[in-house]
Coordinates of C-alpha atoms in Angstrom, one line a residue:
M143 CA 6.8 12.1 -33.0
T144 CA 5.1 9.2 -31.1
L145 CA 1.5 8.7 -30.5
A146 CA 2.1 9.5 -26.8
D147 CA 3.8 12.9 -27.6
P148 CA 2.3 15.3 -25.0
A149 CA 2.2 18.3 -27.4
T150 CA 0.3 16.4 -30.0
I151 CA -2.2 15.0 -27.5
R152 CA -2.6 18.4 -25.9
R153 CA -3.6 20.0 -29.2
N154 CA -6.2 17.3 -29.6
A155 CA -7.4 17.8 -26.1
D156 CA -7.6 21.6 -26.3
T157 CA -9.5 21.6 -29.5
G158 CA -11.8 18.8 -28.3
G159 CA -12.3 20.0 -24.8
D160 CA -11.8 16.5 -23.5
R161 CA -11.0 16.8 -19.8
T162 CA -10.0 13.2 -19.6
L163 CA -7.5 13.6 -22.3
Q164 CA -6.1 16.7 -20.6
A165 CA -5.5 14.7 -17.4
W166 CA -3.4 12.2 -19.4
V167 CA -1.5 15.1 -21.0
R168 CA -0.7 16.7 -17.7
A169 CA 0.6 13.4 -16.3
L170 CA 2.8 12.8 -19.4
E171 CA 4.2 16.3 -19.4
A172 CA 4.9 16.2 -15.7
T173 CA 6.9 13.0 -16.0
A174 CA 8.6 13.6 -19.3
P175 CA 11.7 15.4 -17.7
I176 CA 12.5 12.5 -15.3
A177 CA 14.7 10.5 -17.7
K178 CA 16.3 13.6 -19.2
Q179 CA 17.5 14.8 -15.7
P180 CA 18.8 11.6 -14.1
R181 CA 20.4 13.4 -11.1
R182 CA 17.3 15.4 -10.2
L183 CA 15.7 13.6 -7.3
L184 CA 12.4 14.1 -5.4
P185 CA 14.2 16.1 -2.6
D186 CA 15.6 18.4 -5.3
V187 CA 12.1 19.1 -6.7
I188 CA 10.8 19.9 -3.3
A189 CA 13.8 22.1 -2.5
A190 CA 13.1 24.1 -5.7
I191 CA 9.6 24.7 -4.5
A192 CA 10.9 25.7 -1.1
R193 CA 13.1 28.4 -2.8
A194 CA 10.0 29.7 -4.6
Q195 CA 7.5 29.6 -1.8
G196 CA 9.4 28.7 1.4
G197 CA 6.8 30.0 3.8
A198 CA 3.9 28.0 2.4
P199 CA 2.7 25.0 4.5
A200 CA 4.0 21.7 3.2
L201 CA 3.1 19.2 5.9
I202 CA 0.2 19.9 8.4
S203 CA -0.8 17.9 11.4
D204 CA -2.5 18.5 14.8
R205 CA 1.0 18.4 16.5
E206 CA 3.1 20.2 14.0
T207 CA 3.2 22.1 10.7
L208 CA 6.3 22.3 8.5
T209 CA 6.6 24.9 5.8
Y210 CA 8.5 24.0 2.7
E211 CA 11.5 25.8 4.0
A212 CA 11.3 24.0 7.3
L213 CA 10.8 20.6 5.7
I214 CA 13.8 21.0 3.5
E215 CA 15.9 22.3 6.4
R216 CA 14.9 19.4 8.5
A217 CA 15.6 16.9 5.7
N218 CA 19.1 18.4 5.3
R219 CA 19.7 17.9 9.0
Y220 CA 18.8 14.2 8.7
A221 CA 21.0 14.0 5.6
R222 CA 23.9 15.4 7.7
W223 CA 23.1 13.0 10.5
A224 CA 23.5 10.1 8.0
L225 CA 26.8 11.5 6.8
A226 CA 28.0 11.9 10.4
Q227 CA 27.2 8.2 11.0
H228 CA 29.2 7.3 7.8
L229 CA 26.2 5.8 6.2
E230 CA 27.4 4.6 2.8
K231 CA 25.4 4.7 -0.4
G232 CA 23.1 1.7 -0.5
E233 CA 23.2 1.1 3.2
T234 CA 19.8 0.8 5.0
V235 CA 18.1 2.6 7.8
C236 CA 14.8 1.1 9.1
L237 CA 12.1 3.6 10.1
L238 CA 9.4 2.5 12.6
M239 CA 7.2 5.5 13.3
P240 CA 3.5 6.5 13.2
N241 CA 2.2 9.2 10.9
K242 CA 3.8 12.5 11.5
P243 CA 5.6 15.2 9.5
D244 CA 9.1 14.1 10.6
Y245 CA 8.4 10.7 8.9
L246 CA 8.8 12.3 5.5
A247 CA 11.6 14.6 6.5
I248 CA 13.6 11.6 7.7
W249 CA 13.4 9.6 4.5
L250 CA 13.7 12.6 2.2
G251 CA 17.0 13.5 4.0
I252 CA 18.6 10.1 4.2
T253 CA 17.7 9.1 0.7
S254 CA 19.1 12.4 -0.7
I255 CA 22.7 11.2 0.2
G256 CA 22.2 7.7 -1.1
G257 CA 20.9 5.8 2.0
I258 CA 18.0 3.4 1.7
V259 CA 15.1 3.8 4.1
A260 CA 13.0 0.8 4.9
L261 CA 9.4 1.8 5.9
I262 CA 8.3 -0.7 8.6
N263 CA 4.7 -1.5 9.2
T264 CA 3.9 -0.1 12.6
Q265 CA 1.4 -2.9 13.4
L266 CA 4.0 -5.6 13.3
R267 CA 5.2 -7.3 16.5
G268 CA 7.5 -10.2 17.4
P269 CA 8.8 -12.5 14.7
S270 CA 7.2 -10.6 11.8
L271 CA 8.8 -7.4 12.9
A272 CA 12.1 -9.1 13.4
H273 CA 11.9 -10.7 10.0
C274 CA 11.3 -7.3 8.3
I275 CA 14.3 -5.7 10.0
D276 CA 16.7 -8.6 9.7
L277 CA 15.8 -9.0 6.0
L278 CA 17.8 -5.9 5.1
T279 CA 20.5 -6.0 7.8
P280 CA 20.2 -2.3 8.5
R281 CA 23.0 -0.1 9.9
H282 CA 20.5 1.8 12.0
V283 CA 16.9 1.6 13.2
I284 CA 14.9 4.8 14.1
V285 CA 12.0 4.1 16.4
A286 CA 9.3 6.4 17.7
A287 CA 8.7 6.6 21.4
D288 CA 5.3 4.9 21.3
L289 CA 6.7 1.9 19.3
I290 CA 9.7 1.0 21.5
E291 CA 7.7 -1.7 23.2
A292 CA 6.9 -3.2 19.8
L293 CA 10.5 -3.1 18.8
Q294 CA 11.5 -4.8 22.1
S295 CA 9.2 -7.7 21.2
A296 CA 11.3 -8.6 18.2
T297 CA 14.4 -10.8 18.7
L298 CA 16.8 -9.6 16.0
S299 CA 19.7 -11.5 14.5
S300 CA 21.1 -8.4 12.9
K301 CA 22.9 -5.8 15.1
P302 CA 21.8 -2.3 14.1
R303 CA 22.2 0.8 16.2
F304 CA 19.0 2.0 17.7
W305 CA 17.9 5.6 17.7
S306 CA 14.7 6.9 19.4
H307 CA 12.5 9.7 18.3
G308 CA 10.7 11.4 21.3
S309 CA 12.1 9.1 24.0
D310 CA 15.3 8.6 26.0
A311 CA 15.2 4.8 25.5
F312 CA 18.1 5.2 23.0
T313 CA 20.1 8.1 21.7
R314 CA 17.5 10.7 20.6
I315 CA 17.8 11.4 16.9
D316 CA 15.4 14.3 17.1
C317 CA 17.7 16.0 19.6
E318 CA 20.9 14.9 17.7
I319 CA 19.9 16.7 14.5
E320 CA 19.2 20.0 16.2
S321 CA 22.9 20.7 16.3
L322 CA 23.3 20.1 12.6
P323 CA 22.9 22.8 10.0
G324 CA 19.8 22.9 7.8
A325 CA 21.4 24.8 4.9
P326 CA 21.6 23.1 1.5
L327 CA 24.3 20.4 1.3
E328 CA 27.7 21.6 0.1
A329 CA 29.2 20.0 -3.0
A330 CA 31.6 18.0 -0.8
E331 CA 28.7 16.5 1.1
R332 CA 26.8 15.4 -2.0
R333 CA 27.1 12.0 -3.6
D334 CA 26.5 10.8 -7.1
I335 CA 22.9 9.6 -6.8
T336 CA 20.7 9.0 -9.8
I337 CA 17.1 8.1 -10.4
A338 CA 18.3 4.5 -11.0
D339 CA 19.5 4.2 -7.4
R340 CA 17.4 2.6 -4.7
A341 CA 15.7 5.0 -2.3
L342 CA 13.1 3.1 -0.3
A343 CA 12.2 -0.4 0.7
I344 CA 8.5 -0.8 1.1
Y345 CA 7.2 -4.2 2.3
T346 CA 4.6 -6.2 0.5
S347 CA 3.3 -9.7 1.4
G348 CA 3.0 -10.7 -2.2
T349 CA 1.4 -14.1 -2.6
T350 CA 3.3 -16.3 -0.2
G351 CA 5.5 -16.3 2.9
L352 CA 6.6 -13.5 5.1
P353 CA 6.7 -9.8 3.9
K354 CA 9.1 -9.0 1.1
A355 CA 11.0 -5.8 0.8
A356 CA 10.1 -4.2 -2.6
N357 CA 12.8 -2.0 -4.2
V358 CA 11.7 1.5 -4.9
S359 CA 14.1 3.7 -6.9
H360 CA 14.4 7.5 -6.9
G361 CA 13.0 7.4 -10.4
R362 CA 9.9 5.5 -9.2
L363 CA 9.4 8.1 -6.4
L364 CA 9.4 10.8 -9.0
Q365 CA 7.2 8.9 -11.4
W366 CA 4.5 8.3 -8.8
S367 CA 4.6 11.8 -7.5
L368 CA 4.6 13.7 -10.7
W369 CA 2.2 11.3 -12.5
F370 CA -0.5 11.7 -9.9
A371 CA 0.1 15.4 -9.6
G372 CA -0.7 15.6 -13.3
L373 CA -3.8 13.3 -13.1
M374 CA -5.2 15.2 -10.1
N375 CA -4.2 18.6 -11.5
A376 CA -2.7 19.4 -8.2
S377 CA -1.7 23.0 -7.5
P378 CA -0.4 25.2 -4.6
A379 CA -4.1 25.9 -3.8
D380 CA -4.7 22.3 -3.0
R381 CA -4.7 20.5 0.3
I382 CA -4.8 16.7 0.5
Y383 CA -6.1 14.7 3.5
D384 CA -3.8 11.7 4.1
C385 CA -5.0 9.4 6.8
L386 CA -3.4 6.3 5.3
P387 CA -0.3 4.7 6.8
L388 CA 2.9 6.5 5.7
Y389 CA 4.7 3.1 5.5
H390 CA 2.6 2.2 2.4
S391 CA 3.4 3.4 -1.1
V392 CA 0.0 5.1 -1.5
G393 CA -0.2 6.9 1.8
G394 CA 3.5 7.5 2.1
V395 CA 4.6 8.4 -1.4
V396 CA 1.7 8.9 -3.8
A397 CA -0.5 11.2 -1.7
P398 CA 2.2 13.4 -0.2
G399 CA 4.5 13.3 -3.2
A400 CA 1.8 14.5 -5.6
L401 CA 1.2 17.6 -3.5
L402 CA 4.8 18.3 -2.5
V403 CA 5.9 18.4 -6.2
S404 CA 3.0 20.8 -6.9
G405 CA 3.5 23.3 -4.0
G406 CA 0.3 22.2 -2.2
S407 CA -0.1 21.0 1.3
V408 CA -0.4 17.6 2.9
V409 CA -2.6 17.2 6.0
I410 CA -1.3 14.2 7.8
A411 CA -3.7 12.4 10.2
E412 CA -2.3 9.9 12.6
K413 CA -4.9 7.4 11.6
F414 CA -8.3 7.1 9.9
S415 CA -11.3 7.8 12.1
A416 CA -14.8 7.7 10.5
R417 CA -16.0 9.9 13.4
Q418 CA -13.3 12.5 13.0
F419 CA -13.0 12.4 9.2
W420 CA -15.4 15.2 8.1
D421 CA -14.4 17.4 11.0
D422 CA -10.8 17.2 9.8
I423 CA -11.7 17.8 6.1
H424 CA -13.6 20.9 7.2
K425 CA -11.0 22.1 9.8
W426 CA -8.1 21.9 7.3
N427 CA -10.0 23.1 4.3
C428 CA -9.0 20.1 2.2
T429 CA -9.7 19.9 -1.5
L430 CA -8.4 16.3 -2.1
F431 CA -8.1 13.1 -0.1
Q432 CA -6.5 9.7 -0.6
Y433 CA -8.6 6.6 0.0
I434 CA -8.6 2.9 0.1
G435 CA -11.9 1.1 -0.6
E436 CA -12.3 0.1 3.1
L437 CA -12.2 3.7 4.2
C438 CA -15.0 4.7 1.8
R439 CA -17.1 1.8 2.9
Y440 CA -16.7 2.8 6.6
L441 CA -17.8 6.4 5.8
A442 CA -20.7 5.2 3.7
N443 CA -21.9 3.0 6.5
A444 CA -21.4 5.6 9.3
P445 CA -24.2 7.7 10.8
P446 CA -24.9 11.1 9.2
H447 CA -22.4 13.8 10.0
P448 CA -23.4 17.5 9.9
R449 CA -20.3 18.4 7.9
E450 CA -20.3 15.5 5.4
R451 CA -21.4 17.7 2.5
A452 CA -20.0 21.0 3.9
H453 CA -16.6 20.7 2.3
R454 CA -14.4 22.0 -0.6
L455 CA -13.4 18.6 -1.9
R456 CA -13.1 18.5 -5.6
L457 CA -11.6 15.0 -6.1
C458 CA -10.6 11.9 -4.2
A459 CA -8.1 9.4 -5.4
G460 CA -7.4 5.8 -4.4
N461 CA -7.9 2.1 -5.0
G462 CA -10.2 -0.6 -4.0
L463 CA -13.5 1.3 -4.3
R464 CA -16.0 -1.4 -5.3
A465 CA -19.1 -0.8 -7.4
D466 CA -21.5 -1.6 -4.6
V467 CA -20.1 1.4 -2.5
W468 CA -19.1 3.8 -5.3
E469 CA -22.4 5.5 -6.2
K470 CA -23.7 5.6 -2.6
F471 CA -20.4 7.1 -1.5
Q472 CA -20.1 9.7 -4.2
S473 CA -23.8 10.8 -4.0
R474 CA -24.1 10.9 -0.2
F475 CA -21.0 13.0 0.3
A476 CA -21.2 15.1 -2.9
I477 CA -17.8 14.1 -4.2
P478 CA -17.4 15.8 -7.6
K479 CA -14.8 13.3 -9.0
I480 CA -13.3 10.0 -8.1
L481 CA -10.0 8.8 -9.5
E482 CA -9.7 5.1 -9.0
F483 CA -6.5 3.4 -9.9
Y484 CA -4.8 0.0 -9.8
A485 CA -1.0 -0.4 -9.0
A486 CA 1.4 -2.4 -6.9
T487 CA 4.4 -1.1 -5.0
E488 CA 6.8 -3.4 -6.8
G489 CA 4.8 -4.0 -10.0
N490 CA 5.0 -2.6 -13.5
V491 CA 1.2 -2.8 -14.1
S492 CA -0.9 0.3 -13.5
L493 CA -4.3 1.4 -14.5
Y494 CA -6.2 4.6 -14.1
N495 CA -9.9 5.2 -14.2
V496 CA -9.7 8.9 -15.3
E497 CA -13.2 8.7 -16.8
G498 CA -14.8 7.8 -13.4
R499 CA -16.5 4.7 -14.7
V500 CA -18.2 3.1 -11.7
G501 CA -16.6 -0.1 -10.5
A502 CA -13.7 -0.1 -13.0
I503 CA -10.1 0.1 -11.9
G504 CA -9.0 1.8 -15.1
R505 CA -8.2 1.5 -18.8
V506 CA -5.2 2.0 -21.1
P507 CA -5.9 4.7 -23.8
P508 CA -4.8 3.7 -27.3
F509 CA -2.1 6.3 -27.4
L510 CA -0.5 4.8 -24.3
K511 CA -0.6 1.1 -25.0
H512 CA 3.1 1.0 -25.7
R513 CA 3.8 2.6 -22.3
F514 CA 1.5 0.2 -20.3
P515 CA 2.3 -3.3 -21.7
L516 CA -0.5 -5.3 -20.0
A517 CA -2.1 -8.6 -20.9
L518 CA -4.8 -10.8 -19.3
V519 CA -4.0 -14.6 -19.6
K520 CA -6.1 -17.6 -18.8
F521 CA -5.4 -19.1 -15.4
D522 CA -5.2 -22.8 -14.4
D523 CA -6.7 -23.0 -10.9
A524 CA -5.4 -26.6 -10.4
A525 CA -1.8 -25.7 -11.3
G526 CA -1.9 -22.3 -9.6
A527 CA -0.3 -20.7 -12.7
P528 CA -1.3 -19.2 -16.1
L529 CA -2.6 -21.8 -18.6
R530 CA -0.3 -22.8 -21.4
G531 CA -1.5 -24.0 -24.9
G532 CA -0.1 -26.8 -27.0
D533 CA 2.7 -24.6 -28.1
G534 CA 3.7 -23.9 -24.5
R535 CA 2.6 -20.2 -24.7
C536 CA 0.1 -18.4 -22.5
I537 CA -3.4 -17.8 -23.8
C538 CA -4.9 -14.3 -23.8
C539 CA -8.4 -13.9 -22.4
A540 CA -11.3 -12.7 -24.5
A541 CA -13.4 -9.6 -23.5
G542 CA -15.3 -10.4 -20.3
E543 CA -13.2 -13.4 -19.4
A544 CA -11.2 -13.4 -16.1
G545 CA -7.5 -14.0 -16.2
E546 CA -4.3 -13.0 -14.4
A547 CA -3.0 -9.6 -15.2
I548 CA 0.7 -9.6 -16.3
G549 CA 3.0 -6.7 -17.4
K550 CA 5.8 -7.0 -19.9
I551 CA 9.2 -6.4 -18.4
R552 CA 11.5 -4.0 -20.3
S553 CA 14.3 -3.4 -17.7
G554 CA 16.7 -0.8 -18.8
S555 CA 14.5 0.6 -21.5
G556 CA 14.3 4.0 -19.8
E557 CA 10.6 4.1 -20.4
S558 CA 8.1 4.1 -17.5
G559 CA 5.7 1.3 -17.3
G560 CA 8.0 -1.5 -18.2
D561 CA 10.6 -1.8 -15.4
F562 CA 10.2 -4.3 -12.6
E563 CA 12.5 -3.3 -9.8
G564 CA 11.9 -6.5 -7.8
Y565 CA 12.7 -7.2 -4.1
S566 CA 15.7 -7.3 -1.9
S567 CA 15.9 -11.0 -2.6
A568 CA 16.8 -12.2 -6.1
V569 CA 14.9 -15.5 -5.4
E570 CA 11.7 -13.6 -4.5
T571 CA 12.1 -11.4 -7.6
E572 CA 12.4 -14.4 -9.9
H573 CA 9.2 -15.9 -8.4
K574 CA 7.2 -13.0 -9.7
I575 CA 8.5 -13.3 -13.3
L576 CA 6.7 -15.4 -16.0
R577 CA 9.0 -16.3 -18.9
D578 CA 8.4 -17.5 -22.5
V579 CA 4.9 -16.1 -22.3
F580 CA 4.2 -15.2 -25.9
A581 CA 7.6 -15.6 -27.5
P582 CA 10.9 -17.3 -26.6
G583 CA 12.8 -15.3 -24.0
D584 CA 10.2 -12.7 -23.1
A585 CA 9.5 -11.9 -19.5
W586 CA 6.4 -10.6 -17.8
Y587 CA 5.6 -9.6 -14.2
R588 CA 2.9 -11.6 -12.5
T589 CA 0.5 -9.4 -10.5
G590 CA -1.2 -12.3 -8.8
D591 CA -4.6 -10.6 -9.5
L592 CA -7.4 -11.8 -11.6
M593 CA -9.1 -9.2 -13.8
R594 CA -11.5 -9.0 -16.6
M595 CA -11.8 -6.4 -19.4
D596 CA -15.0 -5.2 -21.0
R597 CA -15.4 -4.4 -24.7
G598 CA -14.8 -0.8 -24.0
G599 CA -11.4 -1.5 -22.7
F600 CA -12.2 -0.9 -19.0
Y601 CA -10.6 -3.4 -16.5
Y602 CA -12.4 -4.7 -13.4
F603 CA -10.8 -6.4 -10.4
V604 CA -12.0 -10.0 -9.8
D605 CA -9.9 -11.6 -7.1
R606 CA -6.5 -12.3 -5.6
I607 CA -4.7 -15.5 -6.7
G608 CA -2.8 -17.7 -4.4
D609 CA -2.3 -17.9 -0.7
T610 CA -3.3 -14.4 0.3
F611 CA -6.3 -12.5 1.5
R612 CA -6.8 -8.8 1.9
W613 CA -8.2 -7.4 5.1
K614 CA -8.2 -3.9 6.7
G615 CA -6.4 -2.6 3.6
E616 CA -3.4 -5.1 4.1
N617 CA -2.4 -8.1 2.1
V618 CA -2.0 -11.1 4.4
A619 CA 0.1 -14.2 3.5
T620 CA -1.8 -17.3 4.7
S621 CA 1.5 -19.2 5.2
E622 CA 2.7 -16.6 7.7
V623 CA -0.6 -16.9 9.7
A624 CA -0.4 -20.7 9.5
D625 CA 3.2 -20.7 10.7
A626 CA 2.2 -18.6 13.8
I627 CA -0.7 -21.0 14.5
M628 CA 1.4 -24.1 14.2
T629 CA 3.8 -22.9 16.9
F630 CA 1.0 -23.3 19.4
P631 CA 1.1 -26.6 21.2
G632 CA -1.6 -29.2 20.4
I633 CA -2.4 -28.1 16.8
A634 CA -1.7 -30.8 14.3
E635 CA -2.9 -29.0 11.1
A636 CA -3.8 -25.4 10.2
V637 CA -5.3 -24.1 7.0
V638 CA -5.7 -20.4 6.6
Y639 CA -7.9 -18.7 4.0
G640 CA -10.1 -15.7 3.4
V641 CA -13.8 -15.6 3.6
A642 CA -16.2 -12.9 2.4
V643 CA -18.1 -11.0 5.2
P644 CA -21.1 -8.9 3.9
G645 CA -20.6 -5.2 4.2
T646 CA -16.8 -5.3 4.4
E647 CA -13.9 -4.9 1.9
G648 CA -11.7 -7.8 1.1
T649 CA -11.9 -11.1 2.9
A650 CA -11.5 -11.8 6.6
G651 CA -9.0 -14.4 7.8
M652 CA -10.3 -17.8 8.8
A653 CA -8.4 -20.8 10.0
A654 CA -9.4 -24.5 10.0
L655 CA -7.6 -26.2 12.8
V656 CA -7.1 -29.9 13.7
G657 CA -6.3 -30.2 17.3
G658 CA -7.1 -32.1 20.5
S659 CA -10.2 -31.7 22.5
E660 CA -8.3 -29.7 25.1
L661 CA -7.3 -26.9 22.7
D662 CA -7.2 -23.7 24.8
L663 CA -8.6 -21.0 22.7
T664 CA -8.0 -18.3 25.3
T665 CA -4.3 -19.0 25.3
L666 CA -4.3 -19.4 21.5
H667 CA -5.8 -15.9 21.2
R668 CA -3.0 -14.4 23.4
H669 CA -0.5 -16.4 21.4
L670 CA -1.7 -15.0 18.1
T671 CA -1.9 -11.4 19.5
E672 CA 1.7 -11.6 20.4
R673 CA 2.8 -12.9 17.0
L674 CA 0.6 -11.3 14.4
P675 CA -0.6 -7.8 13.6
P676 CA -4.4 -7.2 14.1
Y677 CA -5.3 -7.4 10.4
A678 CA -3.6 -10.8 10.1
R679 CA -5.2 -12.6 13.0
P680 CA -7.9 -15.0 12.0
L681 CA -11.3 -13.5 12.6
F682 CA -12.9 -17.0 12.6
L683 CA -11.7 -20.4 13.7
R684 CA -13.1 -23.8 12.5
I685 CA -12.2 -26.9 14.5
K686 CA -12.1 -30.0 12.4
D687 CA -11.2 -33.7 12.9
G688 CA -9.3 -33.6 9.7
I689 CA -8.8 -31.5 6.5
D690 CA -9.4 -32.9 3.0
V691 CA -6.6 -32.9 0.6
T692 CA -6.2 -33.1 -3.2
S693 CA -4.5 -36.0 -5.1
T694 CA -1.3 -34.1 -4.7
F695 CA -1.8 -33.7 -1.0
K696 CA -2.7 -30.0 -1.0
H697 CA -5.4 -28.8 1.3
K698 CA -8.7 -28.1 -0.3
K699 CA -8.9 -24.4 0.6
S700 CA -11.5 -23.5 -2.1
D701 CA -14.1 -25.8 -0.5
L702 CA -13.4 -24.3 3.0
A703 CA -13.6 -20.8 1.7
R704 CA -16.9 -21.5 -0.1
E705 CA -18.5 -22.9 3.0
G706 CA -17.4 -19.7 4.8
F707 CA -18.2 -19.1 8.5
D708 CA -21.9 -20.1 8.6
P709 CA -22.4 -22.5 11.5
G710 CA -25.5 -23.9 9.8
A711 CA -23.4 -25.2 6.8
T712 CA -21.3 -27.6 8.9
G713 CA -21.3 -29.7 12.0
D714 CA -17.8 -28.3 12.9
A715 CA -17.5 -25.9 15.8
I716 CA -16.8 -22.3 14.6
Y717 CA -15.5 -19.5 16.8
F718 CA -15.4 -15.7 16.3
D719 CA -12.8 -13.2 17.6
D720 CA -15.2 -11.0 19.5
P721 CA -13.7 -7.5 19.6
R722 CA -15.5 -6.6 22.9
Q723 CA -14.3 -9.7 24.8
Q724 CA -10.9 -9.9 23.0
A725 CA -11.4 -13.6 22.8
Y726 CA -12.7 -16.4 20.6
V727 CA -16.3 -17.1 21.3
P728 CA -18.6 -19.8 19.9
L729 CA -20.3 -18.7 16.7
D730 CA -24.0 -19.6 16.7
A731 CA -26.8 -18.7 14.3
A732 CA -27.8 -15.5 16.2
L733 CA -24.2 -14.2 16.2
H734 CA -23.8 -15.2 12.6
A735 CA -26.9 -13.2 11.7
R736 CA -25.6 -10.1 13.5
I737 CA -22.3 -10.3 11.7
T738 CA -23.9 -10.7 8.2
A739 CA -26.3 -7.9 9.0
G740 CA -23.4 -5.5 9.8
D741 CA -24.4 -5.0 13.4
L742 CA -20.9 -5.7 14.7
R743 CA -17.8 -3.6 14.0
F744 CA -14.5 -5.4 13.9

């Protein structure tokens, strides 16, 4: 019997009354059957609940509510649509759709017969959107009516068939499925799908280049859903408010999955609105909600709302809630418990702050260290890679010392916490693997994140590594932004980096440009609007005569980032993307003061 045996831990928890320990036990017990039943998929778990409580609401929205029975029936129709299109096991369907109940019905159905569904970021346009679709050479693309214009802005090299949802622009898939039966699939319709097979492709920017498609297996979907159901102690009495994008792993799998495997309800909001948030929480009688740090900061900075404490919330779960917002947020809105965690869609490193330690992203209990193989290693800023000692091995950090978080890869082990499923590209997958770390032949996943651990074993996020910044809840690859800028005539050099803006989460995009005196910023703004999603567009521009480089001819980004967007710190002209004017305007001392004081929303 191992140290992580749930029965042993439960006995200790029950006698000790340790609620934290009980949360770990629930998560372990919920996920233990996954490996033992390799042909039991997430749709099967939800179908079993539908048989037991079919009339209970599963997905709720302002436009439509699906009971468990209706959700499974609709998913079965989409499965039969895929079969009618002769979609083979392992072939891809791209889904471009805003938040709505049908979003989950579509991918639950298609993945149940072995198809892979690629969840496309709805903010993408033009080349970025084309890249994400072409990357997987899909057989089909399903697009919602209000995103057809965005799809038409992308020039594709692949030749998928297009299906529209809610529009006659293409064949209407929502009408097509109505003629198909919603009964459970017959034996002849089923395929041999196991938890090892790929189910979804979820895009992540990683550290460099255009977005990458992370592989997400059926086992990973179950692991996420059941693990969080256990940690949150989700039950049929719970309702979770989900206003995060369904194309992300947290908003699209973790939040809905945890409730759907528990018999609870998922309230799907089309998007986050600080003004509407508390009205929705009250209206739908929610007991849980999923957050990202930026969402909490928006709410904490919003004017008082009459219903902000008149709720039944018992817990919120999410990631990115920084210490400077945590206590203010929890106290002001009377949130009984916050479950902060750290994870990456494609990664094998995860941390959970079950104790509610303010500012921490989690810890690994002693009885689970073998399930969560994590190390912090010293990082060489000049080389952009972990530091190696005289023996060629990486060097572990001491308590309180910042280093890159890495997770040991144990592919094929059958244990959760060790597998790295990688990306659709083998080359991109290899870029994230660190080899010969502590012993010859070992392999570790690079998170690209700097962390530190205190003497109590709690981890704290420090910063991102490499050419990315995080803004509006999205990771942005600086090379992608620079490439878009460099296609504009008259720009000789472009360096993109993130800068801290007081009162906001993450870092905002800033670009230092070398161009002629006739640089047309109005046209440049339009150029970037057509090529980049809103979160990736530089909020600040800095016009320079030249950009300093290192001895190896790399741009000195760290100096630029340190100088930030203060016009008083440089003689260079700095411009701000004014949301009211939808244009770059000169940034002077007065405007800088308004931004740093939090007087402007952007």
